[in-house]
Coordinates of N, CA and C in Angstrom, one line a residue:
M1 N 91.4 135.1 101.2 CA 89.9 135.0 101.3 C 89.4 136.4 101.8
S2 N 88.4 136.9 101.1 CA 87.8 138.2 101.5 C 86.9 138.0 102.7
K3 N 86.6 139.2 103.3 CA 85.7 139.2 104.4 C 84.3 138.6 104.0
E4 N 83.8 138.9 102.9 CA 82.5 138.4 102.4 C 82.5 136.9 102.3
E5 N 83.6 136.4 101.8 CA 83.8 134.9 101.6 C 83.8 134.3 103.0
I6 N 84.5 134.9 103.9 CA 84.6 134.3 105.3 C 83.2 134.3 105.9
L7 N 82.5 135.4 105.8 CA 81.2 135.5 106.4 C 80.2 134.5 105.8
N8 N 80.3 134.4 104.5 CA 79.5 133.4 103.8 C 79.8 132.0 104.3
E9 N 81.0 131.6 104.4 CA 81.4 130.3 104.9 C 80.9 130.1 106.3
I10 N 81.0 131.1 107.1 CA 80.5 131.0 108.5 C 79.0 130.7 108.5
S11 N 78.3 131.4 107.7 CA 76.8 131.2 107.7 C 76.4 129.8 107.3
L12 N 77.3 129.1 106.6 CA 77.0 127.7 106.2 C 77.4 126.7 107.3
M13 N 78.0 127.1 108.4 CA 78.5 126.2 109.4 C 77.3 125.9 110.4
S14 N 77.6 124.9 111.2 CA 76.6 124.5 112.2 C 76.6 125.6 113.3
F15 N 75.5 125.5 114.1 CA 75.3 126.5 115.2 C 76.5 126.4 116.1
D16 N 76.9 125.2 116.5 CA 78.0 125.0 117.5 C 79.3 125.6 116.9
D17 N 79.6 125.3 115.7 CA 80.8 125.9 115.1 C 80.8 127.4 115.0
R18 N 79.6 128.0 114.7 CA 79.5 129.4 114.7 C 79.7 130.0 116.1
K19 N 79.1 129.3 117.1 CA 79.2 129.8 118.4 C 80.7 129.7 118.9
E20 N 81.4 128.7 118.5 CA 82.9 128.6 118.8 C 83.7 129.7 118.2
I21 N 83.3 130.0 116.9 CA 84.0 131.1 116.2 C 83.8 132.5 116.9
I22 N 82.5 132.7 117.3 CA 82.2 133.9 118.1 C 82.9 134.0 119.4
Q23 N 83.0 132.9 120.1 CA 83.7 132.9 121.4 C 85.2 133.2 121.2
F24 N 85.8 132.6 120.1 CA 87.2 132.9 119.8 C 87.4 134.4 119.5
A25 N 86.5 134.9 118.6 CA 86.6 136.3 118.2 C 86.4 137.2 119.4
M26 N 85.5 136.9 120.3 CA 85.3 137.8 121.5 C 86.5 137.7 122.4
K27 N 87.1 136.6 122.6 CA 88.4 136.5 123.4 C 89.5 137.3 122.8
S28 N 89.6 137.2 121.5 CA 90.6 137.9 120.7 C 90.4 139.4 120.9
L29 N 89.2 139.9 120.8 CA 88.9 141.3 121.0 C 89.2 141.7 122.4
E30 N 88.9 140.9 123.4 CA 89.1 141.2 124.8 C 90.6 141.4 125.0
R31 N 91.4 140.4 124.5 CA 92.9 140.5 124.6 C 93.4 141.8 124.0
D32 N 93.0 142.1 122.8 CA 93.4 143.3 122.1 C 93.0 144.6 122.9
S33 N 91.8 144.6 123.4 CA 91.3 145.7 124.1 C 92.1 145.9 125.4
N34 N 92.4 144.8 126.1 CA 93.2 144.9 127.3 C 94.6 145.4 127.0
A35 N 95.2 144.9 125.9 CA 96.5 145.4 125.5 C 96.5 146.9 125.2
E36 N 95.5 147.4 124.5 CA 95.4 148.8 124.2 C 95.2 149.6 125.5
M37 N 94.4 149.1 126.4 CA 94.2 149.8 127.7 C 95.5 149.9 128.4
K38 N 96.2 148.8 128.5 CA 97.5 148.8 129.2 C 98.5 149.8 128.6
D39 N 98.5 149.9 127.3 CA 99.4 150.8 126.6 C 99.0 152.3 126.9
A40 N 97.7 152.5 126.9 CA 97.2 153.9 127.2 C 97.5 154.2 128.7
V41 N 97.4 153.3 129.6 CA 97.7 153.6 131.0 C 99.2 153.9 131.1
E42 N 100.0 153.1 130.5 CA 101.5 153.4 130.6 C 101.8 154.7 130.0
E43 N 101.2 155.1 128.9 CA 101.4 156.4 128.3 C 101.0 157.5 129.2
M44 N 99.8 157.4 129.8 CA 99.3 158.5 130.6 C 100.1 158.5 131.9
L45 N 100.6 157.4 132.4 CA 101.4 157.5 133.6 C 102.5 158.5 133.5
V46 N 103.2 158.5 132.4 CA 104.3 159.5 132.2 C 103.7 160.9 132.3
E47 N 102.6 161.1 131.7 CA 102.0 162.4 131.7 C 101.6 162.8 133.1
Y48 N 101.0 161.9 133.9 CA 100.6 162.3 135.2 C 101.8 162.5 136.1
K49 N 103.0 161.9 135.8 CA 104.2 162.1 136.7 C 104.9 163.4 136.3
T50 N 104.7 163.9 135.1 CA 105.4 165.0 134.6 C 104.6 166.3 134.5
N51 N 103.3 166.2 134.3 CA 102.5 167.3 134.0 C 101.6 167.7 135.2
K52 N 102.1 168.6 136.0 CA 101.4 169.0 137.2 C 100.0 169.5 137.0
E53 N 99.7 170.0 135.8 CA 98.3 170.5 135.5 C 97.3 169.4 135.6
L54 N 97.7 168.2 135.3 CA 96.8 167.0 135.4 C 96.5 166.6 136.8
T55 N 97.4 167.0 137.7 CA 97.2 166.5 139.1 C 97.0 167.6 140.1
A56 N 96.8 168.8 139.6 CA 96.6 170.0 140.4 C 95.5 169.9 141.5
F57 N 94.5 169.2 141.2 CA 93.3 169.1 142.1 C 93.3 167.8 142.9
T58 N 94.3 167.0 142.7 CA 94.2 165.7 143.5 C 94.4 165.9 145.0
S59 N 94.9 167.0 145.4 CA 95.1 167.3 146.8 C 93.7 167.5 147.5
I60 N 92.7 167.9 146.7 CA 91.4 168.1 147.4 C 90.4 167.0 147.0
D61 N 90.9 165.9 146.5 CA 90.0 164.8 146.1 C 89.2 164.2 147.3
F62 N 89.8 164.3 148.5 CA 89.1 163.7 149.6 C 88.3 164.7 150.4
D63 N 88.3 166.0 150.0 CA 87.5 167.0 150.6 C 86.0 166.7 150.3
R64 N 85.2 166.9 151.3 CA 83.7 166.6 151.1 C 83.1 168.0 150.8
F65 N 83.3 168.4 149.6 CA 82.9 169.7 149.1 C 81.3 169.8 149.1
Y66 N 80.7 168.7 149.1 CA 79.2 168.7 149.0 C 78.6 168.7 150.3
E67 N 79.3 168.6 151.4 CA 78.7 168.7 152.7 C 78.8 170.1 153.3
A68 N 77.8 170.6 154.0 CA 77.8 171.9 154.6 C 78.7 171.9 155.7
K69 N 79.4 173.1 155.9 CA 80.4 173.2 157.0 C 79.9 174.1 158.0

C-alpha cells in the first residue's frame, strides 16, 4: 500500500480512530528519537574520553568569568 493510499484511508476514518493512529505514530517517533539520541550519546562518549580538545575548557566551567574580580 502506498503512502497516498494509507493517507486516503486514514482520512475516511472516524475522528477517534484517526486520533488513535496519531497517538501511535507520535509514540513511535518518540521511541525512535530516544534511540537515536542514545546512540549519539554513546558515540560521543568515546570522543569525549579520547579527544582532549573537546574537554580542554571543562576545567574552567565553574569559573564565574562574568563576575568582576
